[in-house]
Short mmCIF file of C-alpha atoms in Angstrom, two decimals:
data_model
loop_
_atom_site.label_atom_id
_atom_site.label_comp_id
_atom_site.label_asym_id
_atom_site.label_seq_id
_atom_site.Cartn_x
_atom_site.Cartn_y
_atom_site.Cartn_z
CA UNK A 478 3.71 -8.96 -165.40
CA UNK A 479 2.29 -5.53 -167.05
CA UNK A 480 4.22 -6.52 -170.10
CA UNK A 481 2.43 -10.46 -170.29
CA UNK A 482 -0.66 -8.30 -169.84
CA UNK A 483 -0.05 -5.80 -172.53
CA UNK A 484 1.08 -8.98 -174.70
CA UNK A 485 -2.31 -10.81 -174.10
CA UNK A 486 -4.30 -7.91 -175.08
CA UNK A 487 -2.84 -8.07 -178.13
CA UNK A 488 -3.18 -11.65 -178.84
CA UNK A 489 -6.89 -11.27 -178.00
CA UNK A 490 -7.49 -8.39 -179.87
CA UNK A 491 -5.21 -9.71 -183.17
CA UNK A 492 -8.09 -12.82 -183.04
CA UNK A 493 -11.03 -10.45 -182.84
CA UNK A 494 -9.73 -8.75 -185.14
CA UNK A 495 -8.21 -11.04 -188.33
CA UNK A 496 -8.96 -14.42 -186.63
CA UNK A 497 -11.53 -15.64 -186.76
CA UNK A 498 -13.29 -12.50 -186.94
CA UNK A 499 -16.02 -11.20 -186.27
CA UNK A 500 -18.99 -13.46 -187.48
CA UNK A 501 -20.69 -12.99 -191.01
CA UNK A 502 -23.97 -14.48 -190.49
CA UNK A 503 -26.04 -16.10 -188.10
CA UNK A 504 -25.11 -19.89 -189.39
CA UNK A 505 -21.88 -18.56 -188.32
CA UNK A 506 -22.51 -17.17 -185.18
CA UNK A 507 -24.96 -19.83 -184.31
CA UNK A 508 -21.92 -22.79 -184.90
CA UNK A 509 -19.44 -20.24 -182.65
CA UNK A 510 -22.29 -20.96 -179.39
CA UNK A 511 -22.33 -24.19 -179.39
CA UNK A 512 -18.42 -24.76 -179.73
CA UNK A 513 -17.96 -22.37 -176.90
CA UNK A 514 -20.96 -24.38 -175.33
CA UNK A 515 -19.44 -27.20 -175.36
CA UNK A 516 -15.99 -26.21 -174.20
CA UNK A 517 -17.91 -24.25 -171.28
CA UNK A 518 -19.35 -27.28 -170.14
CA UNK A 519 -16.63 -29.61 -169.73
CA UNK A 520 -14.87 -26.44 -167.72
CA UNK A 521 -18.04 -26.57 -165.65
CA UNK A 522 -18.14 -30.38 -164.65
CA UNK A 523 -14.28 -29.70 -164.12
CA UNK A 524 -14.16 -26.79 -162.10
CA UNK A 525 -17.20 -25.57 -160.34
CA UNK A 526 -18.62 -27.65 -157.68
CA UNK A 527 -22.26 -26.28 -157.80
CA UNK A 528 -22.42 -26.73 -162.27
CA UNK A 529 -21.05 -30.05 -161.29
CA UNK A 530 -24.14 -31.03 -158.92
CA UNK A 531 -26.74 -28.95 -161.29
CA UNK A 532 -25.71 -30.67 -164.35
CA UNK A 533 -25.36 -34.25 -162.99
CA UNK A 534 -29.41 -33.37 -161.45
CA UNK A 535 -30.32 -32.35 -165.27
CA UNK A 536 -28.73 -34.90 -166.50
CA UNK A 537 -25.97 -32.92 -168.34
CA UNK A 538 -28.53 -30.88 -170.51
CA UNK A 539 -27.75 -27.62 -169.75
CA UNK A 540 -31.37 -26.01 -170.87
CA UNK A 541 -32.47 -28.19 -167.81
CA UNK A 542 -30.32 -26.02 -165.30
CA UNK A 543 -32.02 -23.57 -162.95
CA UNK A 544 -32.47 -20.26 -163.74
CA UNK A 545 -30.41 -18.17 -161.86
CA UNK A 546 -31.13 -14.75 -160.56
CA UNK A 547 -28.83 -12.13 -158.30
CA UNK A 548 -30.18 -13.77 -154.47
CA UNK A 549 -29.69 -17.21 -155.71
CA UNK A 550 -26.52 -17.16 -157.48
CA UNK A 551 -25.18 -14.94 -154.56
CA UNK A 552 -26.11 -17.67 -152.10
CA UNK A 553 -24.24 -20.38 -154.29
CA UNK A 554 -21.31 -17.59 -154.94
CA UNK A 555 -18.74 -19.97 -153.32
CA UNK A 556 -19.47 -22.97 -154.97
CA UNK A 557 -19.75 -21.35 -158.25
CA UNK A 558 -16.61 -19.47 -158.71
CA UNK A 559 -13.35 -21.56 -159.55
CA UNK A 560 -11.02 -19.70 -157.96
CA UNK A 561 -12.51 -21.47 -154.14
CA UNK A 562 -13.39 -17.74 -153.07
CA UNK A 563 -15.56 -17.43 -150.32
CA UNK A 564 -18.02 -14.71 -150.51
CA UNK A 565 -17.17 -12.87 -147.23
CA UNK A 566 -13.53 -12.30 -148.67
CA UNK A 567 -14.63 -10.96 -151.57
CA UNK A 568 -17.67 -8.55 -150.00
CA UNK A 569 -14.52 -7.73 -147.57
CA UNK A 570 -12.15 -6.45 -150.30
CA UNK A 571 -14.85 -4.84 -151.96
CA UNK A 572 -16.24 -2.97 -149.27
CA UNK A 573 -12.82 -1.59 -148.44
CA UNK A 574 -12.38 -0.68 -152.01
CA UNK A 575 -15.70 1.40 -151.73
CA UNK A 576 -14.63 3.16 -148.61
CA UNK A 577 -10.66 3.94 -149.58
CA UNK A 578 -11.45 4.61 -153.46
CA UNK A 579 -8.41 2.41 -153.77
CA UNK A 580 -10.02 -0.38 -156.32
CA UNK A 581 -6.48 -2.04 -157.37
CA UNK A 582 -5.92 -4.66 -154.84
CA UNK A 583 -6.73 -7.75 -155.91
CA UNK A 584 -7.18 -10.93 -154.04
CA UNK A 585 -4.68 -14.03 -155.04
CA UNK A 586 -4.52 -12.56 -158.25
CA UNK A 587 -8.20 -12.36 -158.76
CA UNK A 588 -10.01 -8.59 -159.36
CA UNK A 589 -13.58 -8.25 -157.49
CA UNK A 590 -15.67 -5.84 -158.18
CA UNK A 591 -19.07 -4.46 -156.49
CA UNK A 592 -22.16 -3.85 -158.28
CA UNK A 593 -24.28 -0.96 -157.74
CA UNK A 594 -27.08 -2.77 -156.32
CA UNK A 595 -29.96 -1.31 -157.85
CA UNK A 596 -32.59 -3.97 -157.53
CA UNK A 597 -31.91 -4.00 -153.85
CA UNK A 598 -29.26 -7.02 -153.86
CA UNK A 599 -25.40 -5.66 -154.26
CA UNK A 600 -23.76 -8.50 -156.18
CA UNK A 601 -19.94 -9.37 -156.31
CA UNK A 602 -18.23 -10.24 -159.75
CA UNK A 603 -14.55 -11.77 -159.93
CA UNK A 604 -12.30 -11.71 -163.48
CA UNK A 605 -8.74 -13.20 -163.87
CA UNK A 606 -6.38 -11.70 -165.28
CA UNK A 607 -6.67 -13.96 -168.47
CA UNK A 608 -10.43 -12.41 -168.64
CA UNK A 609 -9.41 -8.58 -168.02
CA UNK A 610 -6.99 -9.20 -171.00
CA UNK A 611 -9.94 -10.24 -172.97
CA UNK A 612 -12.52 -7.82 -172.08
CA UNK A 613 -9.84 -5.09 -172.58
CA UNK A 614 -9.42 -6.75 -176.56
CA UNK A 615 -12.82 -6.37 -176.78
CA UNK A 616 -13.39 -2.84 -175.80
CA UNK A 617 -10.79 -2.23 -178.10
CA UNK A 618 -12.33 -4.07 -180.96
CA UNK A 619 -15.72 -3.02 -180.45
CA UNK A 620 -16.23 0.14 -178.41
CA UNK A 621 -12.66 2.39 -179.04
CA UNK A 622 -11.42 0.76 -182.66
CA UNK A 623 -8.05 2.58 -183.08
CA UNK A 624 -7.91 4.60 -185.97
CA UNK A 625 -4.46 5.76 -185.92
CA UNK A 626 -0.88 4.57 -183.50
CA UNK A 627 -1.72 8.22 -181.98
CA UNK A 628 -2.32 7.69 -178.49
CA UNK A 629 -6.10 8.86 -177.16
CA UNK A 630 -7.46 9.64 -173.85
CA UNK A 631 -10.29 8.00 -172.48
CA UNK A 632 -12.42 10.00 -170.05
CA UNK A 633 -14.44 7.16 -167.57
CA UNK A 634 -17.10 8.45 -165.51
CA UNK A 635 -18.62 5.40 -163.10
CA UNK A 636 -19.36 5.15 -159.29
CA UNK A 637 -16.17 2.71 -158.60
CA UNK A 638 -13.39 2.35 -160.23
CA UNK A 639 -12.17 -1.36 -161.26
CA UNK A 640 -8.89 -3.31 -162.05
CA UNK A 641 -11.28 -4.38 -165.24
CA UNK A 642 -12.07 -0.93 -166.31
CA UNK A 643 -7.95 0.39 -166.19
CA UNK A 644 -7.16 -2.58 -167.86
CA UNK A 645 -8.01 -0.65 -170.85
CA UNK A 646 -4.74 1.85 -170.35
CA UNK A 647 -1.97 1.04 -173.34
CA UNK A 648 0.55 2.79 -174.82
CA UNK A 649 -2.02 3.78 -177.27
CA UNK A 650 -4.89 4.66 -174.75
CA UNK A 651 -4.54 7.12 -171.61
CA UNK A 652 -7.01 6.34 -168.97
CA UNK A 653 -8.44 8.73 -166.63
CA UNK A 654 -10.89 7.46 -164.00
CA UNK A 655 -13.84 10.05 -162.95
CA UNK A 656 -15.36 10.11 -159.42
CA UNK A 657 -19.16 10.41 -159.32
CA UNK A 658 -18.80 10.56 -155.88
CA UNK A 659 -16.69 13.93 -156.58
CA UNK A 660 -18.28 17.44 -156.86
CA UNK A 661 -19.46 17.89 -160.88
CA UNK A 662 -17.52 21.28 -160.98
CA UNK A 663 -14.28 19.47 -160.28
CA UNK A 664 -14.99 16.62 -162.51
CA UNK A 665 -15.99 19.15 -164.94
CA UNK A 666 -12.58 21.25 -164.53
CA UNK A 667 -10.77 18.28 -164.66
CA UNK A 668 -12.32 16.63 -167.66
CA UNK A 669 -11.73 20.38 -169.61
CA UNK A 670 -7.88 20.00 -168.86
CA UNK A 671 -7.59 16.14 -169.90
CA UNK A 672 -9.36 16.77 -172.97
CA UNK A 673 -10.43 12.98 -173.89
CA UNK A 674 -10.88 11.53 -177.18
CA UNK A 675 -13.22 9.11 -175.77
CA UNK A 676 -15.78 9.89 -173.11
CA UNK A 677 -17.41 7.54 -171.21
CA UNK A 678 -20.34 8.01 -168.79
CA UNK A 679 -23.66 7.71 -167.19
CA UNK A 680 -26.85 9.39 -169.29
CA UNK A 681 -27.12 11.50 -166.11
CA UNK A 682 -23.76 12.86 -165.82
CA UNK A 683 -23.50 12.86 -169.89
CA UNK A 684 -26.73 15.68 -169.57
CA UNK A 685 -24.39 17.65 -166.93
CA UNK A 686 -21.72 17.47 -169.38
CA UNK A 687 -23.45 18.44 -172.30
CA UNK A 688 -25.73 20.91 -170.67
CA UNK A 689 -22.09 22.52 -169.67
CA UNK A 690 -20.63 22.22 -173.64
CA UNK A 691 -24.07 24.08 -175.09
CA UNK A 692 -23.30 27.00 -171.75
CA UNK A 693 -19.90 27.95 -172.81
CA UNK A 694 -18.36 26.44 -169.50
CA UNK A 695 -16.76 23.38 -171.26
CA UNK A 696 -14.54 23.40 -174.35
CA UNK A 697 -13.96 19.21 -175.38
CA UNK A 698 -14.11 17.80 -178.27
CA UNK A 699 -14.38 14.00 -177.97
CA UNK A 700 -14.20 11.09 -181.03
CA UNK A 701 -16.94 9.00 -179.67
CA UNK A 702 -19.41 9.39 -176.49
CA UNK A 703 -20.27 6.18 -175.23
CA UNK A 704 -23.36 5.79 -172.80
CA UNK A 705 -23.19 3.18 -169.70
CA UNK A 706 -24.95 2.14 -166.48
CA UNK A 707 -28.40 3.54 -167.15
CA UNK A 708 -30.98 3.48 -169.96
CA UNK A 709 -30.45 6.26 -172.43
CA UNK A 710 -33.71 8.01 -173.21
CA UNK A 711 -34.27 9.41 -175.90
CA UNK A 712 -34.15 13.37 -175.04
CA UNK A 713 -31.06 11.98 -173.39
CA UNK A 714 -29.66 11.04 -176.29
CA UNK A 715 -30.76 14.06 -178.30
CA UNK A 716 -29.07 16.81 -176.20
CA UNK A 717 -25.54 15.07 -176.03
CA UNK A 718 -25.89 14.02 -179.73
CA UNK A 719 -26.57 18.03 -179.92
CA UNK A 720 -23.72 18.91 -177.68
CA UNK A 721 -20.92 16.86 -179.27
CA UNK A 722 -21.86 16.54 -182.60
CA UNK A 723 -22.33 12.93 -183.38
CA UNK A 724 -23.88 9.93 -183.02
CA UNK A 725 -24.04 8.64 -178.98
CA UNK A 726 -23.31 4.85 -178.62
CA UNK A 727 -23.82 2.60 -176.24
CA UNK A 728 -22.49 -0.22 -173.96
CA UNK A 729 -24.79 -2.60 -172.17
CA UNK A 730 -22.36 -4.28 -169.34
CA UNK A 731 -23.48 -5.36 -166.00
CA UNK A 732 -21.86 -7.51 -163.06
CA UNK A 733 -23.60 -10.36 -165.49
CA UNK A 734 -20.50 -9.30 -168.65
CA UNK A 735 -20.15 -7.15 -171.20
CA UNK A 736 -23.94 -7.99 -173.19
CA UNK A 737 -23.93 -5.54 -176.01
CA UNK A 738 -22.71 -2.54 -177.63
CA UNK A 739 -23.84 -0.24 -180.71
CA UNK A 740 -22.95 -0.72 -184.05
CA UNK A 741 -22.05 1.72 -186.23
CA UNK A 742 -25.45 2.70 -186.47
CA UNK A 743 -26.12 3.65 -183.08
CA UNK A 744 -28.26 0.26 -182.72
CA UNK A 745 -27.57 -1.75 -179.43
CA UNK A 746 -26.41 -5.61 -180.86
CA UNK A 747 -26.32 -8.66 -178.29
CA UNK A 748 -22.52 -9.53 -178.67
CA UNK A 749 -23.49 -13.12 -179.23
CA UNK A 750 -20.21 -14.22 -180.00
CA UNK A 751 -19.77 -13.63 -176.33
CA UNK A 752 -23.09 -14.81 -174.80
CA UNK A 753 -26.19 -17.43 -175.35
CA UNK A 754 -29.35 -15.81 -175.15
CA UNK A 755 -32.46 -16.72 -174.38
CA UNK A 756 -35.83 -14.84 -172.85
CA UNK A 757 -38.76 -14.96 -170.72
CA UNK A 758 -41.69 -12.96 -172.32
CA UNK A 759 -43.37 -10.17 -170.07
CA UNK A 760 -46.45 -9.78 -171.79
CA UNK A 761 -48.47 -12.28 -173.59
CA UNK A 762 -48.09 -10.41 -177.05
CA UNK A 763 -44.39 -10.71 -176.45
CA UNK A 764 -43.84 -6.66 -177.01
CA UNK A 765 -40.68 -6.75 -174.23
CA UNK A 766 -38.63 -9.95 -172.40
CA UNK A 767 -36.48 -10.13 -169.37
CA UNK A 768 -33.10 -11.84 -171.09
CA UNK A 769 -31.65 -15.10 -169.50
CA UNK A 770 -27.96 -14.82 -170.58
CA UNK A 771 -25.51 -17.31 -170.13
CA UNK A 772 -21.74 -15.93 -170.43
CA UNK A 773 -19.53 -18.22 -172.94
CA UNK A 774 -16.25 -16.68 -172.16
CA UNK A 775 -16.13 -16.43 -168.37
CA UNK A 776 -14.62 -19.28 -166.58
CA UNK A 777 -13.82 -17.66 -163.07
CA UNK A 778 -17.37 -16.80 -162.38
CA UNK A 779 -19.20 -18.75 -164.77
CA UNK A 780 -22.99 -16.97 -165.38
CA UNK A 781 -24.80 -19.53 -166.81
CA UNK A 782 -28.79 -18.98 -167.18
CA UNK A 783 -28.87 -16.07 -165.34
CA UNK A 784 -31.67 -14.21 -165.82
CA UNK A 785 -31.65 -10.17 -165.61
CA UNK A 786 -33.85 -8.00 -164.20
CA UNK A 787 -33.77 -5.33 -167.08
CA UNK A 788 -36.50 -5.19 -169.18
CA UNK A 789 -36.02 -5.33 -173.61
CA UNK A 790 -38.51 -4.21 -176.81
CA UNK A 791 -37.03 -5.12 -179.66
CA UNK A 792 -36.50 -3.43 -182.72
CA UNK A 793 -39.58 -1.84 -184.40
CA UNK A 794 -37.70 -2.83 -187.67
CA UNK A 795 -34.57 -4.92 -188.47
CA UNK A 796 -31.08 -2.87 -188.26
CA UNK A 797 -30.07 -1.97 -191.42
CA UNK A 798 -26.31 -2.41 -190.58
CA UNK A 799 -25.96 -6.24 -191.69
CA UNK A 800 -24.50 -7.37 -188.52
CA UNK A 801 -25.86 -10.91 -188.03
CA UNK A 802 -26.70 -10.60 -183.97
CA UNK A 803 -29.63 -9.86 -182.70
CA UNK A 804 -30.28 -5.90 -182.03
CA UNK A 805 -32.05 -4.46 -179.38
CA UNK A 806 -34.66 -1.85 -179.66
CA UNK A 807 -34.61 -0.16 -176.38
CA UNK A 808 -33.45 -1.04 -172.57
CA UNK A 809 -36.44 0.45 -171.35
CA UNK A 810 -35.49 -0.29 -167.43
CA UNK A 811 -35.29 -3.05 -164.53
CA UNK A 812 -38.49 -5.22 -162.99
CA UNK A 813 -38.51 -2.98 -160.38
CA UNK A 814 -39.01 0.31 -162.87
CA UNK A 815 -42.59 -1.62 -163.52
CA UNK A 816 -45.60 0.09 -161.55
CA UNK A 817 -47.78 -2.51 -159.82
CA UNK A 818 -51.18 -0.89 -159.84
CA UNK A 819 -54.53 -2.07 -159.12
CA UNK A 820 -57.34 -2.49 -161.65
CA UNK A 821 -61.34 -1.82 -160.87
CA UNK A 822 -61.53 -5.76 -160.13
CA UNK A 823 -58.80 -5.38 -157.53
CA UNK A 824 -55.93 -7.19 -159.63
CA UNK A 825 -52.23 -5.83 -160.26
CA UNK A 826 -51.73 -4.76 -163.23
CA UNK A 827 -48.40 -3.96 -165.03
CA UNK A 828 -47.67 -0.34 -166.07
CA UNK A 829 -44.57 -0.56 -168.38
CA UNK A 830 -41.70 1.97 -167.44
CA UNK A 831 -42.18 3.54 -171.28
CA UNK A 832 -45.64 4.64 -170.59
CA UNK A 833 -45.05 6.33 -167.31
CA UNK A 834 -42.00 8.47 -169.08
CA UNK A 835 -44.41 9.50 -172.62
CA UNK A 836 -47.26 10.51 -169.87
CA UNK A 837 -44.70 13.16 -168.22
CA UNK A 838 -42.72 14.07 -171.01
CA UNK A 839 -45.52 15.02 -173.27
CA UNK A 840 -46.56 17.24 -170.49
CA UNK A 841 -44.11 20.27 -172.04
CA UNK A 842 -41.07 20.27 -173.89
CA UNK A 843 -39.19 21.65 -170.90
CA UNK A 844 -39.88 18.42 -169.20
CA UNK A 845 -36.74 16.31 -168.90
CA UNK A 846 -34.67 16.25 -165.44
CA UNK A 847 -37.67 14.29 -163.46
CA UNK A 848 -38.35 11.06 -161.50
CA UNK A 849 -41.60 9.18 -161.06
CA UNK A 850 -41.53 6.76 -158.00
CA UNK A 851 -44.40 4.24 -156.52
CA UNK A 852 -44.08 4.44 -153.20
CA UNK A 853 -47.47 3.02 -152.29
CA UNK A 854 -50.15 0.57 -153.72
CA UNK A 855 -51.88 3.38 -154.78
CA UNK A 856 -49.26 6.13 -154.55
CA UNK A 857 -47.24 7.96 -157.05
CA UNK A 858 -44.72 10.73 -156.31
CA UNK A 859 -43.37 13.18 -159.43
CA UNK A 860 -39.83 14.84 -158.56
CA UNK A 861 -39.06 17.35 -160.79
CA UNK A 862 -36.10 19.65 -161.28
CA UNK A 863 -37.71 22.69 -163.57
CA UNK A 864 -40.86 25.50 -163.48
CA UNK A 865 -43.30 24.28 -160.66
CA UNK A 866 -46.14 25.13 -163.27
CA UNK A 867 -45.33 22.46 -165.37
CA UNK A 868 -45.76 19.68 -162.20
CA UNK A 869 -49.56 20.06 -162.93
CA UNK A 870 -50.10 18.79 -166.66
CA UNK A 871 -47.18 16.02 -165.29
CA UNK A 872 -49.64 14.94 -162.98
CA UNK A 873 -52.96 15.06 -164.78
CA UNK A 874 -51.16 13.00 -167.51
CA UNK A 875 -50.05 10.62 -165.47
CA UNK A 876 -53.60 10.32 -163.95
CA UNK A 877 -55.22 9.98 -167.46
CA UNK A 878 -52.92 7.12 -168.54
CA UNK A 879 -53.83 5.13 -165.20
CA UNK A 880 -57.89 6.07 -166.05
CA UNK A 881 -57.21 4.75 -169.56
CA UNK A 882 -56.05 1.62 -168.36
CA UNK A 883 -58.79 1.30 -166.13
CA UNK A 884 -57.43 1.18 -163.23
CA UNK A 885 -58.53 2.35 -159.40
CA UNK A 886 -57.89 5.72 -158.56
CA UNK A 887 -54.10 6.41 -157.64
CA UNK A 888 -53.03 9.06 -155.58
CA UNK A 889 -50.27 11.34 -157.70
CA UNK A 890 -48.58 13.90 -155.50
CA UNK A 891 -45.43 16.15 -156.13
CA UNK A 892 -42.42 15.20 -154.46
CA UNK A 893 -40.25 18.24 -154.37
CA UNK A 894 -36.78 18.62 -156.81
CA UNK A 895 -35.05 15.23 -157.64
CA UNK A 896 -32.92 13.94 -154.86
CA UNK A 897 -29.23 13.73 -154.84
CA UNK A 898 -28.02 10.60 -156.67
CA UNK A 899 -24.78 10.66 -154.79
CA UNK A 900 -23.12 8.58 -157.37
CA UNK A 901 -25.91 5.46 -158.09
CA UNK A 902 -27.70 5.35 -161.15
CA UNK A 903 -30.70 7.38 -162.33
CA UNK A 904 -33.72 5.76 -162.54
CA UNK A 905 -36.42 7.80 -164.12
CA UNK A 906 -39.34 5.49 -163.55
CA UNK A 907 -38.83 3.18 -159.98
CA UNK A 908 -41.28 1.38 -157.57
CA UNK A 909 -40.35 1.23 -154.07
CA UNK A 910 -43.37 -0.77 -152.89
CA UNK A 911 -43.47 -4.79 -153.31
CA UNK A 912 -46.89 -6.23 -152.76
CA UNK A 913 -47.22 -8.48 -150.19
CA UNK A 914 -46.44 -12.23 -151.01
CA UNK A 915 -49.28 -14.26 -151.94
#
């Protein structure tokens, strides 16, 4: 069975990689959609008893379906899927997973995994063996090219572990799974005795890292450092770029697939060979969008029109790398990053997640392990790991972008040092509160 596995990686990753190819230009890409389009369709009136019913209602025209988002397409998990898994079984496996940190059971042949849950909804995500093969060709391909038959080691930092993510292990790639539940000195320790050639992990855990590498107290020397799970700010970005000596890339992967990766650049690309996508606009001058993505690959968990909570800007300028999908300028955070604040006429008004982290930030250079949280209608708390005399200007900042936007006063108050993460991901900006309905 490992050996049909190892086989199908192969094939995969021979296609991505001579044939077709990856796309030249956008005609190209553009006439790759709507083949896989149509061959996900026919799957869809085939297989999965809720596309079935949503297509016959929209009378096959798939733009007509519902857009889905995590509650909904939760609630219609088990008559979405194809694989006639209920969604108890699968929360069941997963949850055991979580509590024995034994993620390689599988259920009739089927991997589930567990999202992290950060928008308040944990959602389940199942991949066939077929699809693991796949996604493992892809990583390949696009995040961890080989450059020689020497074998590397690949250094994964996440909360849980996954059938999906060791899928990646080959006789030409060692894999090494890193707790975040585990203490950082022993993940530390351990990491300077595996010495990886690729190192993946969360910005948060990538600034304990690096902060150790500039101290002395860690000695690696990794090919590429690739970024997951959170946004990657800037100063972020800087200090491990510092600490490793290269350029820090990216992969943007979520229960929803694997979205987008950097090019060679360091520029975040939809892989659109891979995905349809389309977006709602936040703003009326259509400066960021919440993407609607619909998945042409999977077929065990089809996501089709499934709208994500993270919010996109898009690039200030065109990448200059040629590749004919669309780049991203930032992932500047999810719809419930957003502060909800009242104007002087009593209406909510949307403070973008970027404007809350320039406020702080330009407070003093030191400024950079912090958190900003609205925990009120008209409350703010700043945590803040570094010299209590720099909490002030924090503050007043934020204050002064709030007065500039006109809006009622807001009480800002300090919050103490940033609380334990205890392996979820770091949110810089977040907003507790939801204003009442209607």
């Amino acid at each position: 069975m490992q050996l049909l596995f190892k086989l199908q990686v192969l094939l995969h990753w021979l296609r991505f990689r001579f044939w077709p190819g990856d796309p030249a230009s956008r005609a190209q890409v553009e006439a790759r959609q709507r083949r896989a389009l149509r061959k996900l369709l026919r799957w869809l009136r085939r297989r999965s008893p809720w596309y079935r019913e949503a297509l016959a209602a929209a009378g096959g025209d798939w733009r007509r379906l519902p857009v889905m988002r995590k509650r909904s397409f939760m609630d219609a998990f088990s008559r979405i899927n194809t694989a006639g898994i209920a969604l108890e079984e699968a929360y069941a496996l997963a949850l055991e997973a979580e509590r024995s940190r034994d993620f390689s059971p599988t259920l009739r042949g089927i991997t589930v995994g567990l999202s992290t849950g950060t928008s308040g909804n944990r959602g389940i995500f199942l991949v066939s063996p077929g699809e693991r093969a796949r996604w493992a060709a892809m990583m390949f391909h696009r995040v961890a090219p080989p450059r020689s038959l020497r074998r590397r080691r690949l250094a994964f930092f996440l909360r849980a572990n996954s059938n999906l993510y060791s899928s990646v292990r080959s006789s030409l790639l060692e894999f090494a799974f890193f707790d975040l539940l585990e203490p950082a000195e022993r993940n530390l320790s351990r990491l300077h005795a595996f010495q990886p050639d690729l190192l993946i992990a969360q910005p948060s855990m990538l600034r304990i890292i690096a902060d150790a590498q500039l101290r002395g107290a860690l000695a690696i020397r990794p090919e590429r450092v690739i970024s997951v799970a959170e946004v990657l700010e800037p100063r972020d970005r800087e200090l491990c770029a510092q600490a490793f000596g290269q350029e820090i890339h990216q992969v943007y992967q979520c229960t929803e697939g694997f979205l987008a990766c950097t090019c060679r650049l360091g520029t975040l690309h939809w892989n659109e060979d891979l995905i349809l996508l389309e977006k709602r606009y936040a703003d009326e001058h259509r400066t960021r969008y919440f993407p609607i993505i619909t998945d042409l690959t999977r077929r065990t968990q089809p996501v089709v029109r499934y709208e994500l909570d993270d919010l996109i800007l898009p690039p200030a300028v065109p990448c200059p790398c040629g590749s004919p999908f669309e780049a991203i300028g930032a992932i500047e955070g999810r719809l419930d990053d957003v502060f909800l604040l009242r104007d002087q006429a009593g209406t909510l008004q949307t403070v973008f997640p970027d404007f809350v982290r320039r406020a702080l930030i330009q407070a003093d250079p030191a400024v950079e392990d912090y958190q900003a949280v609205q925990t009120g209608p008209d409350e703010v708390v700043v945590h803040f790991n570094g010299p209590e005399a720099l909490l002030e200007p924090m503050m007043r900042n934020l204050g002064a972008l709030f007065q500039r936007m006109n809006l009622t006063p807001v009480q800002i108050r300090p919050g103490g040092l940033l609380p334990p993460q205890e392996g979820r991901k770091l949110r810089r900006v977040s907003r507790t509160w939801t204003p009442p309905a209607g």
